[in-house]
PDB file of C-alpha atoms in Angstrom:
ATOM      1  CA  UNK M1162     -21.452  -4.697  19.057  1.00 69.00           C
ATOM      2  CA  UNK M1163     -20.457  -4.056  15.720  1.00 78.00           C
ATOM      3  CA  UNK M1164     -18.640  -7.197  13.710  1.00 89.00           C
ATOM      4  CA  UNK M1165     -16.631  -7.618  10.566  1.00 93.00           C
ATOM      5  CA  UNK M1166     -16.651 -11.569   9.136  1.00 94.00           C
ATOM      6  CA  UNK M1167     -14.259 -12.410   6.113  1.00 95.00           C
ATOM      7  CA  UNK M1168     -14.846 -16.036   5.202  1.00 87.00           C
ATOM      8  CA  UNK M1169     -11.744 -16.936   3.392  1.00 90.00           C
ATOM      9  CA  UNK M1170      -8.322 -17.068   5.390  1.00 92.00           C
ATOM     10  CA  UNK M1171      -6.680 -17.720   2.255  1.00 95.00           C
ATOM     11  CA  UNK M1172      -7.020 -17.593  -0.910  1.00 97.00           C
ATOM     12  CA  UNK M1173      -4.712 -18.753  -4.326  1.00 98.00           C
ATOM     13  CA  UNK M1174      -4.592 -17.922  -7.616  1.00 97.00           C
ATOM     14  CA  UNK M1175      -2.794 -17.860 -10.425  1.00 97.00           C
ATOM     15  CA  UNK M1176      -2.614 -14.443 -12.619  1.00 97.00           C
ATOM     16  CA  UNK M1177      -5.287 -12.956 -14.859  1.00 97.00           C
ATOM     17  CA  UNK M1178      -7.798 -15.152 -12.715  1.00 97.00           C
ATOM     18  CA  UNK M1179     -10.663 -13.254 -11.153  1.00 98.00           C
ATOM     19  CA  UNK M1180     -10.652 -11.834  -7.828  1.00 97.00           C
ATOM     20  CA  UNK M1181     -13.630 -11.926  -5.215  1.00 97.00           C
ATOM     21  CA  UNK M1182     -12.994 -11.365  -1.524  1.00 97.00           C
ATOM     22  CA  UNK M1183     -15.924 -11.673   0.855  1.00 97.00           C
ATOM     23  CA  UNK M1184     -16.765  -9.264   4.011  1.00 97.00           C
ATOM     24  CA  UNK M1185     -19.967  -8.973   5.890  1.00 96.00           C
ATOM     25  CA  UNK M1186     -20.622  -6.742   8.825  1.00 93.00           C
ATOM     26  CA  UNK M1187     -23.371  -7.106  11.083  1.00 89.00           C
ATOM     27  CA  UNK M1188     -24.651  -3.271  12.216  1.00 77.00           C
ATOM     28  CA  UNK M1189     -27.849  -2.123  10.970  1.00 70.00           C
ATOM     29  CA  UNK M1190     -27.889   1.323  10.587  1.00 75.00           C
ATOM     30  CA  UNK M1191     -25.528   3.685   9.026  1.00 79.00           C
ATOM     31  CA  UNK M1192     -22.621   2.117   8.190  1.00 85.00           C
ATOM     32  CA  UNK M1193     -19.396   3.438   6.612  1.00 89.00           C
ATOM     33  CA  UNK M1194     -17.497  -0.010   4.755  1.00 93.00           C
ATOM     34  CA  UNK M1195     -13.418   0.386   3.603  1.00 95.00           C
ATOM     35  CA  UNK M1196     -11.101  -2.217   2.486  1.00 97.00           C
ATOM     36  CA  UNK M1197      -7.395  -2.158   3.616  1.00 95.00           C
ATOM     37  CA  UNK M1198      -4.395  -3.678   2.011  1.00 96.00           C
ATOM     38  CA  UNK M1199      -0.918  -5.180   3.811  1.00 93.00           C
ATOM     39  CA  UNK M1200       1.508  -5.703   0.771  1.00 93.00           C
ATOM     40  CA  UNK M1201       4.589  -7.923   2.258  1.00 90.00           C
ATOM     41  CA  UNK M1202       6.762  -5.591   4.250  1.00 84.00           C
ATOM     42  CA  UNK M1203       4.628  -2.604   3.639  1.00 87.00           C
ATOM     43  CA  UNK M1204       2.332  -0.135   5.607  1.00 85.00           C
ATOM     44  CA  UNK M1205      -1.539  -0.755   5.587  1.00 91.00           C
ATOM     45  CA  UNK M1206      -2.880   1.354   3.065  1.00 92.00           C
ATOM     46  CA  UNK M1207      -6.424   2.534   2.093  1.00 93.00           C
ATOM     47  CA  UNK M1208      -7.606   0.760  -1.251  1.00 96.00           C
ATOM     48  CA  UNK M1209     -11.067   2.166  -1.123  1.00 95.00           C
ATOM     49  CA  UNK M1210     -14.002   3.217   0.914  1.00 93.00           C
ATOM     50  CA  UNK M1211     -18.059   3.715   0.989  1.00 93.00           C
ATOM     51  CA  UNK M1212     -20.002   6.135   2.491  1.00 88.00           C
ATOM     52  CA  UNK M1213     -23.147   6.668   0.580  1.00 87.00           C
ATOM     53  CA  UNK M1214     -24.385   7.386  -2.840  1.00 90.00           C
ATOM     54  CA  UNK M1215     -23.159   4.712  -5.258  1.00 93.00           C
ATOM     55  CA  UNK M1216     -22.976   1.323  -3.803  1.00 94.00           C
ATOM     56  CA  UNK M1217     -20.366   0.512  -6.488  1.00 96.00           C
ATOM     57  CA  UNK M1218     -16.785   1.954  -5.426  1.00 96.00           C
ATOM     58  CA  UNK M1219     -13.935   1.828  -7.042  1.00 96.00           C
ATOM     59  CA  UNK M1220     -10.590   1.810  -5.836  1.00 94.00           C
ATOM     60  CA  UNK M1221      -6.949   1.945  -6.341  1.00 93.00           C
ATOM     61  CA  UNK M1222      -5.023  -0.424  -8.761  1.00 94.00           C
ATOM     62  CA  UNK M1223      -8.369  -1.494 -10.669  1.00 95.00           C
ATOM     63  CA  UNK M1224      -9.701  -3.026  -7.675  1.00 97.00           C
ATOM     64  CA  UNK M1225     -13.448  -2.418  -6.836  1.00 97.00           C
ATOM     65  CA  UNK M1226     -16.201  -3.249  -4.077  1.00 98.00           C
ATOM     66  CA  UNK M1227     -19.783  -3.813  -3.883  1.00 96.00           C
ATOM     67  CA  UNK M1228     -22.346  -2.640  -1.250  1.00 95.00           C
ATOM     68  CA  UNK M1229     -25.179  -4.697  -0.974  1.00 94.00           C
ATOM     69  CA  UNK M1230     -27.097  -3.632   2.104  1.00 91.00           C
ATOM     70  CA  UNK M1231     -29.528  -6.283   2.151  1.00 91.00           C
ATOM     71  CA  UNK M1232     -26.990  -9.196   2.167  1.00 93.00           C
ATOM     72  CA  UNK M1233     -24.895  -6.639   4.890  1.00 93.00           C
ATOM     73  CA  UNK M1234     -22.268  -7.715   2.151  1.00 95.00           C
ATOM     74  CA  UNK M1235     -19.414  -5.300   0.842  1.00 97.00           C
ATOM     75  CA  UNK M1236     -17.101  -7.847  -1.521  1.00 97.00           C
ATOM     76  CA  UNK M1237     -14.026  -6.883  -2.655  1.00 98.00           C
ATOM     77  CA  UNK M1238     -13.305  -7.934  -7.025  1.00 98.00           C
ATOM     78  CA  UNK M1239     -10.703  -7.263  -9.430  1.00 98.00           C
ATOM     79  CA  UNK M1240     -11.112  -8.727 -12.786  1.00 97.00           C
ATOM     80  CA  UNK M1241      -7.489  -9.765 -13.595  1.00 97.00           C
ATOM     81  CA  UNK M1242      -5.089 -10.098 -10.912  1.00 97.00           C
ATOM     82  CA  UNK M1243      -1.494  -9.629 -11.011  1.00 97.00           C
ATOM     83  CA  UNK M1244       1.344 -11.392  -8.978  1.00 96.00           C
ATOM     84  CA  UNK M1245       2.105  -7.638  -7.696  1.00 96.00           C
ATOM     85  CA  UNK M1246      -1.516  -8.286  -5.968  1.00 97.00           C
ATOM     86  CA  UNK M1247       0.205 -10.438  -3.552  1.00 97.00           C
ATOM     87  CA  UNK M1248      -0.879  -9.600  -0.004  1.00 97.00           C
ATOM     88  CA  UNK M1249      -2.800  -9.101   2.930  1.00 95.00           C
ATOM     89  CA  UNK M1250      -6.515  -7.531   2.180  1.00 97.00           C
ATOM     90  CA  UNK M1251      -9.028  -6.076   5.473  1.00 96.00           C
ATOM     91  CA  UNK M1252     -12.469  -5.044   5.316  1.00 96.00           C
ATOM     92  CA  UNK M1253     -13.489  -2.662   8.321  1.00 94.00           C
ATOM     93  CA  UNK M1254     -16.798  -1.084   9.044  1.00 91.00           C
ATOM     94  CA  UNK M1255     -17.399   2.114  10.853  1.00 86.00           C
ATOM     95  CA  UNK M1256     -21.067   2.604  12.264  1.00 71.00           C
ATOM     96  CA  UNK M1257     -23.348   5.340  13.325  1.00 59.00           C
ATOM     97  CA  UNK M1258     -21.407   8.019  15.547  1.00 59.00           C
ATOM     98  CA  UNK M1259     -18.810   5.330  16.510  1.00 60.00           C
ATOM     99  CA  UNK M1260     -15.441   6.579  16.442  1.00 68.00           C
ATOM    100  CA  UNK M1261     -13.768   3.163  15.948  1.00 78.00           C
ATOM    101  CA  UNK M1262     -12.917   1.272  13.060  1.00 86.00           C
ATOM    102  CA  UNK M1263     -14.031  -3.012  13.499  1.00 89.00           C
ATOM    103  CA  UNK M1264     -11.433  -4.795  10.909  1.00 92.00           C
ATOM    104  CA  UNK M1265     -12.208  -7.822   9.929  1.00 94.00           C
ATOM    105  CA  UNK M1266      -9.453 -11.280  10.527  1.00 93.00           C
ATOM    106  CA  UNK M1267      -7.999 -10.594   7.511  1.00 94.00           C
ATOM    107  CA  UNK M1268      -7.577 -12.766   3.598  1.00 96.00           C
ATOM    108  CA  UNK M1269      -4.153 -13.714   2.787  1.00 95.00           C
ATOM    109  CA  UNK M1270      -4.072 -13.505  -0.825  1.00 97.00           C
ATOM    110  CA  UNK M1271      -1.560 -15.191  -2.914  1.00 97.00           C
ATOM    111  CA  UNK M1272      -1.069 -15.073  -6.848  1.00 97.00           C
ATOM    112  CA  UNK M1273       0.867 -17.398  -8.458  1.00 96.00           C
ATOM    113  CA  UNK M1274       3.103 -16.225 -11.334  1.00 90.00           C
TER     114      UNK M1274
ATOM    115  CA  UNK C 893       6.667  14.298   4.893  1.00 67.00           C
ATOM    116  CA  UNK C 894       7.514  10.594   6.868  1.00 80.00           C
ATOM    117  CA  UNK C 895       4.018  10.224   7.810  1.00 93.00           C
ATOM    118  CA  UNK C 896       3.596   7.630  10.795  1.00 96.00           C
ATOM    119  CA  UNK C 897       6.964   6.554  11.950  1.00 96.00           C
ATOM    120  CA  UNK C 898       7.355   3.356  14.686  1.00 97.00           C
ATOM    121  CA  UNK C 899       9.939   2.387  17.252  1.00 96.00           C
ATOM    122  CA  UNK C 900      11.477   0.367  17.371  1.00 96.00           C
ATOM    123  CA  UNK C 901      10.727  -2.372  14.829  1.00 94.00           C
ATOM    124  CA  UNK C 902      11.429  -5.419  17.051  1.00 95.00           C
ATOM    125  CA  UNK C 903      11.664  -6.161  20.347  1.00 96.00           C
ATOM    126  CA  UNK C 904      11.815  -9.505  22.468  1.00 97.00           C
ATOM    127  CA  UNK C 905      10.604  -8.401  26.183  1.00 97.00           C
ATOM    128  CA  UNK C 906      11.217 -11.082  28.812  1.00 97.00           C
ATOM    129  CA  UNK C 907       8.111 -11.249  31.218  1.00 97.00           C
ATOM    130  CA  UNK C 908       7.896  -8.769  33.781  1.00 96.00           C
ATOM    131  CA  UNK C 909       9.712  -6.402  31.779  1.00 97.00           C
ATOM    132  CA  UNK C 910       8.150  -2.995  30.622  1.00 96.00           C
ATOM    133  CA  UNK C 911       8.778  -1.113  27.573  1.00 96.00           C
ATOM    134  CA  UNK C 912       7.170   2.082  25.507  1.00 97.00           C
ATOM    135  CA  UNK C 913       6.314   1.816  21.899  1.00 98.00           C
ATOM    136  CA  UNK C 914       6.469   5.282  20.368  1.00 98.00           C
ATOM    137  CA  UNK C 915       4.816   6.480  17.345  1.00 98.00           C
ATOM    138  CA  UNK C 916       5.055   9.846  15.528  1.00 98.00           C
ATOM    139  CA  UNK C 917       2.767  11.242  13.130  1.00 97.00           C
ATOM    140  CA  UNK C 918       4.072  14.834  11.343  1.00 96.00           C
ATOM    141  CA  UNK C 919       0.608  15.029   9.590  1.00 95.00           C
ATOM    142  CA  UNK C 920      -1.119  17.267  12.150  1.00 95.00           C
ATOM    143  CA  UNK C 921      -3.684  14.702  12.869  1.00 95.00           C
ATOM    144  CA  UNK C 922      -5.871  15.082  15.768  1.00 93.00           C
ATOM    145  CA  UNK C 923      -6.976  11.525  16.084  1.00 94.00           C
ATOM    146  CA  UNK C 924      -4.602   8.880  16.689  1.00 95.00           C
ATOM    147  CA  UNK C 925      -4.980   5.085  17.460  1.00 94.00           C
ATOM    148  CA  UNK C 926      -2.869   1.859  18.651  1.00 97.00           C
ATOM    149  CA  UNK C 927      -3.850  -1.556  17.380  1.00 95.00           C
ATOM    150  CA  UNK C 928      -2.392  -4.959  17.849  1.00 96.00           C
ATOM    151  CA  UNK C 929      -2.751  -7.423  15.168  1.00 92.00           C
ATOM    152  CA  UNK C 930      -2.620 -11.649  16.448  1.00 90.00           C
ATOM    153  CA  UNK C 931      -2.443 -13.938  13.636  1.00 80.00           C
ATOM    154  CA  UNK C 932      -6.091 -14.850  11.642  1.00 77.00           C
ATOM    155  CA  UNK C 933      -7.221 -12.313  14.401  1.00 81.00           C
ATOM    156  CA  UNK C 934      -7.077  -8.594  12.704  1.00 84.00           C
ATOM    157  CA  UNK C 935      -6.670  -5.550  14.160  1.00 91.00           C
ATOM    158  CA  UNK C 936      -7.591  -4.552  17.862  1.00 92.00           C
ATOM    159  CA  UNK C 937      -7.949  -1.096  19.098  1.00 92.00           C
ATOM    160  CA  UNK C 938      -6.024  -0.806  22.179  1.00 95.00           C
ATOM    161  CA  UNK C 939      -6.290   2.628  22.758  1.00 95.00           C
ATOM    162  CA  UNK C 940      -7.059   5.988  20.709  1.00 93.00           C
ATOM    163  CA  UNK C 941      -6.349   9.329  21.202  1.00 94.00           C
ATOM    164  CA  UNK C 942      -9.214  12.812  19.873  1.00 92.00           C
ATOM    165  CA  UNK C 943      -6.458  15.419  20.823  1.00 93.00           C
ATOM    166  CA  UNK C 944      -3.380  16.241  22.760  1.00 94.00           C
ATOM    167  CA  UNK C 945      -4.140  15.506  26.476  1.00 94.00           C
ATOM    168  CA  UNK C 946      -7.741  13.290  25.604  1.00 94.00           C
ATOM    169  CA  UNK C 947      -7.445   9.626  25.466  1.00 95.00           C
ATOM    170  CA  UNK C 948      -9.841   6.651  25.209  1.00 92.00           C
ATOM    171  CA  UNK C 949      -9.873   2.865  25.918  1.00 93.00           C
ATOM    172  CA  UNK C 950     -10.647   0.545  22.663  1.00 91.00           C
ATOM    173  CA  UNK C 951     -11.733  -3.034  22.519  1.00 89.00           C
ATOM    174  CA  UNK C 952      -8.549  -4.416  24.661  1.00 94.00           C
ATOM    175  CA  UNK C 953      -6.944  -1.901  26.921  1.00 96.00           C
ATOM    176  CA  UNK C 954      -5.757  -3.935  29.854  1.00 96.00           C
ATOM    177  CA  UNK C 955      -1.876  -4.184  30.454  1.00 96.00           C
ATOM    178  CA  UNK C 956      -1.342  -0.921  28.481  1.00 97.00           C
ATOM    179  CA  UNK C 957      -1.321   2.773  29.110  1.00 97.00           C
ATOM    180  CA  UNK C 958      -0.933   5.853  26.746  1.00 97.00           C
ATOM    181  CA  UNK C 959      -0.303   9.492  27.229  1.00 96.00           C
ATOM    182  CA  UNK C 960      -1.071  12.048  24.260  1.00 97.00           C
ATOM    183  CA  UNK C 961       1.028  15.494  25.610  1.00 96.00           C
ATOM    184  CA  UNK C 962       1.503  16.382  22.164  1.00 96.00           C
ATOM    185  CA  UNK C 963      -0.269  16.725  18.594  1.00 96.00           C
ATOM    186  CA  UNK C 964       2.404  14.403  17.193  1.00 97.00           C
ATOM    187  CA  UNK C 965       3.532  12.042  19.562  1.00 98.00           C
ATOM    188  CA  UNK C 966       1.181   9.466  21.164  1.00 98.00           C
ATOM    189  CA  UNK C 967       3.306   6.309  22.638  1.00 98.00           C
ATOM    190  CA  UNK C 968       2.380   3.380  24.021  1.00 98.00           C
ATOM    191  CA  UNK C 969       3.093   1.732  27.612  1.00 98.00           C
ATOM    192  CA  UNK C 970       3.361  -1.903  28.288  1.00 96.00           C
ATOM    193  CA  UNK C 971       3.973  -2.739  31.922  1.00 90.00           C
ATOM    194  CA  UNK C 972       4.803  -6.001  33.183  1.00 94.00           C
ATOM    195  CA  UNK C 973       4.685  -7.533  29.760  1.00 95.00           C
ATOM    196  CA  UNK C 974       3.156 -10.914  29.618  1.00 96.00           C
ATOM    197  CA  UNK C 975       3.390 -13.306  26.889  1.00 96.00           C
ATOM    198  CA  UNK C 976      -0.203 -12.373  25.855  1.00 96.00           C
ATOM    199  CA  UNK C 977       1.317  -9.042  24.844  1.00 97.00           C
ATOM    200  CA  UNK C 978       2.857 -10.793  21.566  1.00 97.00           C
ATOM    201  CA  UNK C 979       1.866  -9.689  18.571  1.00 96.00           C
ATOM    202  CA  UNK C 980       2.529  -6.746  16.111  1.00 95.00           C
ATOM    203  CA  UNK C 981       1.701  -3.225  17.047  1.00 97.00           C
ATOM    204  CA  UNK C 982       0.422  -0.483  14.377  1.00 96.00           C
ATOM    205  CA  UNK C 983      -0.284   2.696  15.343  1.00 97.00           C
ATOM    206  CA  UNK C 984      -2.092   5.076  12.796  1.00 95.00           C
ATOM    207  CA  UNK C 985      -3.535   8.501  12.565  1.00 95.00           C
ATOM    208  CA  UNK C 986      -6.254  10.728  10.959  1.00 92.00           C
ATOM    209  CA  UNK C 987      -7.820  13.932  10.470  1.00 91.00           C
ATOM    210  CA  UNK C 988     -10.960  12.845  11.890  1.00 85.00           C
ATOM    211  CA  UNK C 989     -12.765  10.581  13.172  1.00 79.00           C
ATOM    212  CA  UNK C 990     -15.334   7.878  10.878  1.00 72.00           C
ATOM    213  CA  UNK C 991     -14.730   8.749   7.152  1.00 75.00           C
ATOM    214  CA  UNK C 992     -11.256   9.750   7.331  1.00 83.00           C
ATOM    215  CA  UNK C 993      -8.817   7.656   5.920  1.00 86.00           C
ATOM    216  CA  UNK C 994      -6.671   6.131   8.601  1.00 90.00           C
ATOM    217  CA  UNK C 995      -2.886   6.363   8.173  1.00 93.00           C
ATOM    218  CA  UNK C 996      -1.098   3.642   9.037  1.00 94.00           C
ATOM    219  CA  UNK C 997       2.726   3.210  10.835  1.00 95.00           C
ATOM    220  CA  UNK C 998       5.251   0.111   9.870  1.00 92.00           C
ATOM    221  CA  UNK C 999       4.725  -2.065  13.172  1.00 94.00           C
ATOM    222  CA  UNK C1000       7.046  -2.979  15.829  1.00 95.00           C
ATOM    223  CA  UNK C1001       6.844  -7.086  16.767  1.00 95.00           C
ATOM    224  CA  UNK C1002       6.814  -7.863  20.248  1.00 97.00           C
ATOM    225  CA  UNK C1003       7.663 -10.878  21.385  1.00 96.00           C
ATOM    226  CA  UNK C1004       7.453 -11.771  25.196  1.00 96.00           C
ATOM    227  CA  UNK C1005       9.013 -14.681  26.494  1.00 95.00           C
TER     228      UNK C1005
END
């Protein structure tokens, strides 16, 4: 069965310091990759997805992700983060004809002013 | 245009007790889902829905039931809640199923006690 690992539970750090969030899923074949954001009180919303073509994607609010189908690796990076970046980030994979999405636990991100 | 719309927002069940979580989408979506989040767990498909009157089971069905009669309206059936049932419920809709972007309802915490 499909699986979605994100390393770090939580991670801190204070503004205008780089961002990397890890996700690795473990299919083999066709996979479709998307990263999910909870802001405090908020809906989850879409920050970006790949489905093919360039493995660079880039999302909303500067935010961008990498897929690196060797490592079965799609990181999440922003350059600069801002307090307002504050929240709950998900990585989910979608493979072959499935017709479910596989989230990952989750990365509490905080920022410090 | 509310989107995905949740009731209620909270709820403390005592066990035993049954309740229906209803969920709304006024997107004309033909796919709908219901996922429980458990802390440093993610999300878990409970159920999912292709159409009116088709349903499916997800990763962790038992204890719950759904009904899809309508386009819109796809609630959620807990009966004899058990404290396992605790957690925060999204439900969320799409288009389609696999690259379409998943839209997402505000939650309703459960707590059974």
């Amino acid at each position: 069965a499909q699986s979605v690992s994100q390393h770090n539970h939580h991670v801190i750090l204070s503004e205008a310091a780089s961002l990397e969030l890890g996700c690795n899923y473990s299919y083999g074949g066709t996979v479709n990759l998307f990263w999910y954001v909870q802001y405090p009180g908020q809906h989850l919303q879409l920050l970006l997805k790949y489905f093919s073509g360039d493995p660079l994607v880039k999302g909303i609010k500067g935010f961008e992700a990498e897929f690196i189908k060797s490592k079965f690796s799609f990181n999440l990076r922003k350059p600069s983060v801002q307090w307002s970046d504050t929240a709950e980030y998900f990585c989910a994979a979608l493979s072959g004809s499935a017709r479910q999405l596989t989230f990952g636990s989750g990365t509490q991100l905080t920022v410090l002013p | 245009n509310a989107g995905v719309t949740q009731t209620p927002k909270f709820r403390i069940l005592k066990i035993g007790q049954s309740m229906t979580l209803q969920c709304t989408q006024d997107m004309n979506h033909n796919y709908m889902y219901w996922y429980r989040q458990d802390p440093g767990m993610g999300l878990k498909l409970i159920y999912y829905s292709v159409g009116a009157g088709i349903t499916d089971k997800g990763e962790v069905p038992n204890g719950y039931n759904v009904s899809r009669s309508t386009t819109e309206d796809f609630p959620l059936r807990l009966e004899l809640a058990a404290p396992s049932q605790t957690s925060v419920y999204f439900c969320a809709s799409s288009y389609g199923a696999g690259v379409y972007e998943q839209y997402f309802g505000p939650g309703t915490r459960l707590t059974v006690t």
